[in-house]
PDB file of C-alpha atoms in Angstrom:
ATOM      1  CA  UNK A   9       0.000   0.000   0.000  1.00 49.00           C
ATOM      2  CA  UNK A  10       1.400   3.425  -0.925  1.00 50.00           C
ATOM      3  CA  UNK A  11       1.195   6.349   1.444  1.00 53.00           C
ATOM      4  CA  UNK A  12      -1.436   8.903   0.580  1.00 54.00           C
ATOM      5  CA  UNK A  13      -0.359  12.447  -0.209  1.00 49.00           C
ATOM      6  CA  UNK A  14      -2.405  15.430   0.731  1.00 48.00           C
ATOM      7  CA  UNK A  15      -2.275  18.555  -1.350  1.00 44.00           C
ATOM      8  CA  UNK A  16      -2.743  21.666   0.747  1.00 45.00           C
ATOM      9  CA  UNK A  17      -3.520  24.936  -0.961  1.00 42.00           C
ATOM     10  CA  UNK A  18      -2.209  28.173   0.524  1.00 43.00           C
ATOM     11  CA  UNK A  19      -5.511  29.948  -0.057  1.00 38.00           C
ATOM     12  CA  UNK A  20      -8.306  28.702   2.210  1.00 36.00           C
ATOM     13  CA  UNK A  21     -11.046  29.729  -0.208  1.00 36.00           C
ATOM     14  CA  UNK A  22     -11.734  30.335  -3.875  1.00 38.00           C
ATOM     15  CA  UNK A  23     -13.573  33.436  -4.993  1.00 38.00           C
ATOM     16  CA  UNK A  24     -15.044  34.216  -8.362  1.00 41.00           C
ATOM     17  CA  UNK A  25     -14.779  37.747  -9.662  1.00 43.00           C
ATOM     18  CA  UNK A  26     -18.338  38.753 -10.462  1.00 46.00           C
ATOM     19  CA  UNK A  27     -17.755  42.481 -10.694  1.00 56.00           C
ATOM     20  CA  UNK A  28     -17.522  42.130 -14.478  1.00 74.00           C
ATOM     21  CA  UNK A  29     -20.888  40.370 -14.765  1.00 83.00           C
ATOM     22  CA  UNK A  30     -23.150  42.445 -16.961  1.00 92.00           C
ATOM     23  CA  UNK A  31     -20.272  44.342 -18.587  1.00 96.00           C
ATOM     24  CA  UNK A  32     -20.460  44.739 -22.351  1.00 96.00           C
ATOM     25  CA  UNK A  33     -18.643  46.639 -25.080  1.00 97.00           C
ATOM     26  CA  UNK A  34     -19.347  47.776 -28.593  1.00 97.00           C
ATOM     27  CA  UNK A  35     -19.757  50.723 -30.915  1.00 98.00           C
ATOM     28  CA  UNK A  36     -22.608  53.148 -30.245  1.00 97.00           C
ATOM     29  CA  UNK A  37     -21.805  54.958 -33.500  1.00 97.00           C
ATOM     30  CA  UNK A  38     -19.652  54.230 -36.542  1.00 97.00           C
ATOM     31  CA  UNK A  39     -18.149  57.150 -38.427  1.00 97.00           C
ATOM     32  CA  UNK A  40     -18.959  57.735 -42.081  1.00 94.00           C
ATOM     33  CA  UNK A  41     -21.913  55.309 -42.225  1.00 93.00           C
ATOM     34  CA  UNK A  42     -25.333  56.843 -42.975  1.00 94.00           C
ATOM     35  CA  UNK A  43     -28.046  55.722 -40.556  1.00 95.00           C
ATOM     36  CA  UNK A  44     -31.672  55.009 -41.473  1.00 94.00           C
ATOM     37  CA  UNK A  45     -32.444  58.758 -41.170  1.00 93.00           C
ATOM     38  CA  UNK A  46     -29.673  59.724 -43.617  1.00 93.00           C
ATOM     39  CA  UNK A  47     -27.414  61.190 -40.910  1.00 95.00           C
ATOM     40  CA  UNK A  48     -23.674  60.526 -41.002  1.00 97.00           C
ATOM     41  CA  UNK A  49     -21.380  61.244 -38.081  1.00 97.00           C
ATOM     42  CA  UNK A  50     -17.925  62.670 -38.698  1.00 97.00           C
ATOM     43  CA  UNK A  51     -14.895  61.685 -36.635  1.00 97.00           C
ATOM     44  CA  UNK A  52     -14.410  64.192 -33.808  1.00 97.00           C
ATOM     45  CA  UNK A  53     -18.141  64.951 -33.477  1.00 97.00           C
ATOM     46  CA  UNK A  54     -18.255  63.538 -29.933  1.00 97.00           C
ATOM     47  CA  UNK A  55     -15.051  65.215 -28.665  1.00 95.00           C
ATOM     48  CA  UNK A  56     -16.612  68.202 -26.842  1.00 94.00           C
ATOM     49  CA  UNK A  57     -19.471  66.147 -25.430  1.00 94.00           C
ATOM     50  CA  UNK A  58     -17.205  63.407 -24.072  1.00 94.00           C
ATOM     51  CA  UNK A  59     -15.001  65.988 -22.363  1.00 92.00           C
ATOM     52  CA  UNK A  60     -18.007  67.729 -20.812  1.00 89.00           C
ATOM     53  CA  UNK A  61     -19.717  64.460 -19.806  1.00 82.00           C
ATOM     54  CA  UNK A  62     -16.646  63.220 -17.910  1.00 80.00           C
ATOM     55  CA  UNK A  63     -17.301  65.933 -15.334  1.00 79.00           C
ATOM     56  CA  UNK A  64     -21.036  65.182 -15.064  1.00 81.00           C
ATOM     57  CA  UNK A  65     -20.964  61.373 -15.045  1.00 80.00           C
ATOM     58  CA  UNK A  66     -21.492  60.559 -18.687  1.00 83.00           C
ATOM     59  CA  UNK A  67     -24.583  59.942 -20.794  1.00 95.00           C
ATOM     60  CA  UNK A  68     -27.479  57.855 -19.485  1.00 95.00           C
ATOM     61  CA  UNK A  69     -27.968  54.182 -20.422  1.00 97.00           C
ATOM     62  CA  UNK A  70     -31.586  53.396 -21.312  1.00 97.00           C
ATOM     63  CA  UNK A  71     -33.544  50.425 -22.635  1.00 96.00           C
ATOM     64  CA  UNK A  72     -34.842  51.385 -26.122  1.00 95.00           C
ATOM     65  CA  UNK A  73     -34.470  55.156 -25.490  1.00 97.00           C
ATOM     66  CA  UNK A  74     -37.019  55.044 -22.669  1.00 96.00           C
ATOM     67  CA  UNK A  75     -35.944  57.450 -19.891  1.00 96.00           C
ATOM     68  CA  UNK A  76     -38.250  55.566 -17.506  1.00 95.00           C
ATOM     69  CA  UNK A  77     -36.090  52.462 -17.973  1.00 95.00           C
ATOM     70  CA  UNK A  78     -32.446  53.096 -17.010  1.00 96.00           C
ATOM     71  CA  UNK A  79     -30.566  49.769 -17.157  1.00 97.00           C
ATOM     72  CA  UNK A  80     -26.960  50.571 -16.288  1.00 97.00           C
ATOM     73  CA  UNK A  81     -24.050  52.974 -16.531  1.00 96.00           C
ATOM     74  CA  UNK A  82     -21.429  53.714 -19.153  1.00 95.00           C
ATOM     75  CA  UNK A  83     -17.952  53.121 -17.732  1.00 95.00           C
ATOM     76  CA  UNK A  84     -15.835  53.971 -20.796  1.00 95.00           C
ATOM     77  CA  UNK A  85     -16.506  56.118 -23.840  1.00 96.00           C
ATOM     78  CA  UNK A  86     -13.942  57.036 -26.455  1.00 96.00           C
ATOM     79  CA  UNK A  87     -13.673  58.000 -30.063  1.00 96.00           C
ATOM     80  CA  UNK A  88     -11.307  55.759 -32.007  1.00 96.00           C
ATOM     81  CA  UNK A  89     -10.657  55.484 -35.738  1.00 96.00           C
ATOM     82  CA  UNK A  90     -13.873  53.476 -36.266  1.00 97.00           C
ATOM     83  CA  UNK A  91     -16.409  55.316 -34.115  1.00 97.00           C
ATOM     84  CA  UNK A  92     -17.703  55.836 -30.599  1.00 98.00           C
ATOM     85  CA  UNK A  93     -16.402  52.837 -28.658  1.00 98.00           C
ATOM     86  CA  UNK A  94     -18.280  52.180 -25.413  1.00 97.00           C
ATOM     87  CA  UNK A  95     -18.168  49.898 -22.390  1.00 97.00           C
ATOM     88  CA  UNK A  96     -21.100  49.705 -20.040  1.00 97.00           C
ATOM     89  CA  UNK A  97     -22.239  47.829 -16.969  1.00 97.00           C
ATOM     90  CA  UNK A  98     -25.814  46.642 -16.585  1.00 97.00           C
ATOM     91  CA  UNK A  99     -27.394  46.885 -13.157  1.00 96.00           C
ATOM     92  CA  UNK A 100     -28.401  43.232 -12.928  1.00 94.00           C
ATOM     93  CA  UNK A 101     -30.009  43.698  -9.509  1.00 93.00           C
ATOM     94  CA  UNK A 102     -32.922  45.297 -11.378  1.00 92.00           C
ATOM     95  CA  UNK A 103     -35.406  43.247 -13.382  1.00 93.00           C
ATOM     96  CA  UNK A 104     -34.766  45.173 -16.616  1.00 94.00           C
ATOM     97  CA  UNK A 105     -30.964  45.008 -16.209  1.00 94.00           C
ATOM     98  CA  UNK A 106     -31.074  41.246 -15.632  1.00 94.00           C
ATOM     99  CA  UNK A 107     -33.393  40.844 -18.621  1.00 95.00           C
ATOM    100  CA  UNK A 108     -31.080  42.940 -20.807  1.00 95.00           C
ATOM    101  CA  UNK A 109     -28.097  40.769 -19.814  1.00 95.00           C
ATOM    102  CA  UNK A 110     -30.017  37.574 -20.600  1.00 94.00           C
ATOM    103  CA  UNK A 111     -31.033  38.936 -24.012  1.00 95.00           C
ATOM    104  CA  UNK A 112     -27.467  40.055 -24.769  1.00 95.00           C
ATOM    105  CA  UNK A 113     -25.994  36.689 -23.782  1.00 93.00           C
ATOM    106  CA  UNK A 114     -28.571  34.867 -25.932  1.00 93.00           C
ATOM    107  CA  UNK A 115     -27.816  37.133 -28.907  1.00 92.00           C
ATOM    108  CA  UNK A 116     -31.459  38.255 -29.044  1.00 94.00           C
ATOM    109  CA  UNK A 117     -30.476  41.933 -28.656  1.00 95.00           C
ATOM    110  CA  UNK A 118     -27.201  43.519 -29.749  1.00 96.00           C
ATOM    111  CA  UNK A 119     -27.999  46.981 -31.066  1.00 97.00           C
ATOM    112  CA  UNK A 120     -26.827  50.318 -29.693  1.00 98.00           C
ATOM    113  CA  UNK A 121     -28.355  53.699 -30.469  1.00 98.00           C
ATOM    114  CA  UNK A 122     -27.497  57.243 -29.448  1.00 98.00           C
ATOM    115  CA  UNK A 123     -29.790  60.012 -28.271  1.00 96.00           C
ATOM    116  CA  UNK A 124     -28.264  63.396 -29.035  1.00 96.00           C
ATOM    117  CA  UNK A 125     -28.665  67.031 -29.954  1.00 96.00           C
ATOM    118  CA  UNK A 126     -26.884  68.220 -33.084  1.00 96.00           C
ATOM    119  CA  UNK A 127     -24.853  71.338 -32.293  1.00 96.00           C
ATOM    120  CA  UNK A 128     -23.252  71.601 -35.715  1.00 95.00           C
ATOM    121  CA  UNK A 129     -23.882  69.901 -39.036  1.00 93.00           C
ATOM    122  CA  UNK A 130     -23.633  70.375 -42.771  1.00 95.00           C
ATOM    123  CA  UNK A 131     -25.487  68.890 -45.731  1.00 94.00           C
ATOM    124  CA  UNK A 132     -23.956  65.737 -47.121  1.00 88.00           C
ATOM    125  CA  UNK A 133     -23.888  64.543 -50.749  1.00 85.00           C
ATOM    126  CA  UNK A 134     -26.914  62.268 -50.141  1.00 81.00           C
ATOM    127  CA  UNK A 135     -28.950  65.206 -48.771  1.00 86.00           C
ATOM    128  CA  UNK A 136     -28.694  64.001 -45.170  1.00 91.00           C
ATOM    129  CA  UNK A 137     -26.858  65.723 -42.374  1.00 96.00           C
ATOM    130  CA  UNK A 138     -23.161  65.252 -41.706  1.00 97.00           C
ATOM    131  CA  UNK A 139     -22.961  65.753 -37.961  1.00 97.00           C
ATOM    132  CA  UNK A 140     -19.770  67.502 -36.876  1.00 97.00           C
ATOM    133  CA  UNK A 141     -20.556  68.377 -33.236  1.00 97.00           C
ATOM    134  CA  UNK A 142     -22.940  66.303 -31.116  1.00 96.00           C
ATOM    135  CA  UNK A 143     -24.217  66.757 -27.578  1.00 95.00           C
ATOM    136  CA  UNK A 144     -24.489  63.104 -26.506  1.00 96.00           C
ATOM    137  CA  UNK A 145     -27.426  62.724 -24.080  1.00 95.00           C
ATOM    138  CA  UNK A 146     -27.899  58.958 -23.848  1.00 97.00           C
ATOM    139  CA  UNK A 147     -26.939  55.634 -25.372  1.00 98.00           C
ATOM    140  CA  UNK A 148     -29.529  52.857 -25.429  1.00 98.00           C
ATOM    141  CA  UNK A 149     -29.456  49.129 -25.814  1.00 97.00           C
ATOM    142  CA  UNK A 150     -31.960  48.502 -28.626  1.00 97.00           C
ATOM    143  CA  UNK A 151     -33.380  45.752 -30.790  1.00 94.00           C
ATOM    144  CA  UNK A 152     -33.185  47.696 -34.063  1.00 94.00           C
ATOM    145  CA  UNK A 153     -30.494  50.411 -34.227  1.00 96.00           C
ATOM    146  CA  UNK A 154     -30.850  53.251 -36.740  1.00 95.00           C
ATOM    147  CA  UNK A 155     -27.139  52.775 -37.566  1.00 96.00           C
ATOM    148  CA  UNK A 156     -26.800  49.142 -38.676  1.00 95.00           C
ATOM    149  CA  UNK A 157     -23.171  48.824 -37.538  1.00 96.00           C
ATOM    150  CA  UNK A 158     -23.814  50.228 -34.028  1.00 97.00           C
ATOM    151  CA  UNK A 159     -23.581  46.920 -32.198  1.00 97.00           C
ATOM    152  CA  UNK A 160     -22.493  45.222 -28.995  1.00 97.00           C
ATOM    153  CA  UNK A 161     -19.300  43.268 -29.693  1.00 95.00           C
ATOM    154  CA  UNK A 162     -18.703  41.493 -26.347  1.00 94.00           C
ATOM    155  CA  UNK A 163     -20.654  40.544 -23.224  1.00 94.00           C
ATOM    156  CA  UNK A 164     -19.396  39.302 -19.858  1.00 88.00           C
ATOM    157  CA  UNK A 165     -21.789  37.284 -17.715  1.00 71.00           C
ATOM    158  CA  UNK A 166     -21.793  36.006 -14.177  1.00 52.00           C
ATOM    159  CA  UNK A 167     -20.271  32.645 -13.387  1.00 49.00           C
ATOM    160  CA  UNK A 168     -23.167  30.222 -13.105  1.00 50.00           C
ATOM    161  CA  UNK A 169     -23.301  26.742 -11.574  1.00 47.00           C
ATOM    162  CA  UNK A 170     -21.900  25.138 -14.749  1.00 49.00           C
ATOM    163  CA  UNK A 171     -18.900  27.505 -14.653  1.00 47.00           C
ATOM    164  CA  UNK A 172     -18.225  26.702 -10.997  1.00 49.00           C
ATOM    165  CA  UNK A 173     -18.483  22.949 -11.655  1.00 53.00           C
ATOM    166  CA  UNK A 174     -16.077  23.262 -14.595  1.00 50.00           C
ATOM    167  CA  UNK A 175     -13.611  25.161 -12.412  1.00 50.00           C
ATOM    168  CA  UNK A 176     -13.775  22.537  -9.652  1.00 59.00           C
ATOM    169  CA  UNK A 177     -13.181  19.735 -12.156  1.00 62.00           C
ATOM    170  CA  UNK A 178     -10.202  21.619 -13.659  1.00 57.00           C
ATOM    171  CA  UNK A 179      -8.754  22.123 -10.145  1.00 60.00           C
ATOM    172  CA  UNK A 180      -9.102  18.384  -9.438  1.00 67.00           C
ATOM    173  CA  UNK A 181      -7.305  17.502 -12.688  1.00 68.00           C
ATOM    174  CA  UNK A 182      -4.528  19.984 -11.868  1.00 63.00           C
ATOM    175  CA  UNK A 183      -4.140  18.512  -8.382  1.00 66.00           C
ATOM    176  CA  UNK A 184      -3.839  15.021  -9.889  1.00 72.00           C
ATOM    177  CA  UNK A 185      -1.094  16.176 -12.256  1.00 65.00           C
ATOM    178  CA  UNK A 186       0.763  17.924  -9.422  1.00 71.00           C
ATOM    179  CA  UNK A 187       0.618  14.765  -7.267  1.00 70.00           C
ATOM    180  CA  UNK A 188       2.178  12.716 -10.073  1.00 71.00           C
ATOM    181  CA  UNK A 189       5.239  14.937 -10.231  1.00 65.00           C
TER     182      UNK A 189
END
């Protein structure tokens, strides 16, 4: 009979980081692409608004542009070469926030749409507006965005029972490999 080895871990507990649950990223606006209203947004149009909003807490996050249904907060907003890149966090302790996360994870909803006031624009070649300075008021998670390329690109969800079980099984396999060495 061989003696039994016991593997002792230095940490007495395992914790799962859930602070990222409900976090998602995407593009709320893509530069140079006409939306369904004929508006096109020029690079730099959000610059003044983003600077001003940093001091006041940023634009609101609504469900389908409904101010009676806030669903989270925007944690990062920046203009890059493609458009207005955003990261937000859903408040999953609310019914609507939890529902929004479930719909995002299922792929049932992935549109983003901006609510704004045009401060400066010019007429474009297609007759629509070319927006050069925008006061960004809110960004909504929507089913059908006016700008077809304004989409959520990644979603982080909470670790569920299946994730915990998978982690435990991986830890057991790792312990077995360590014992063999």
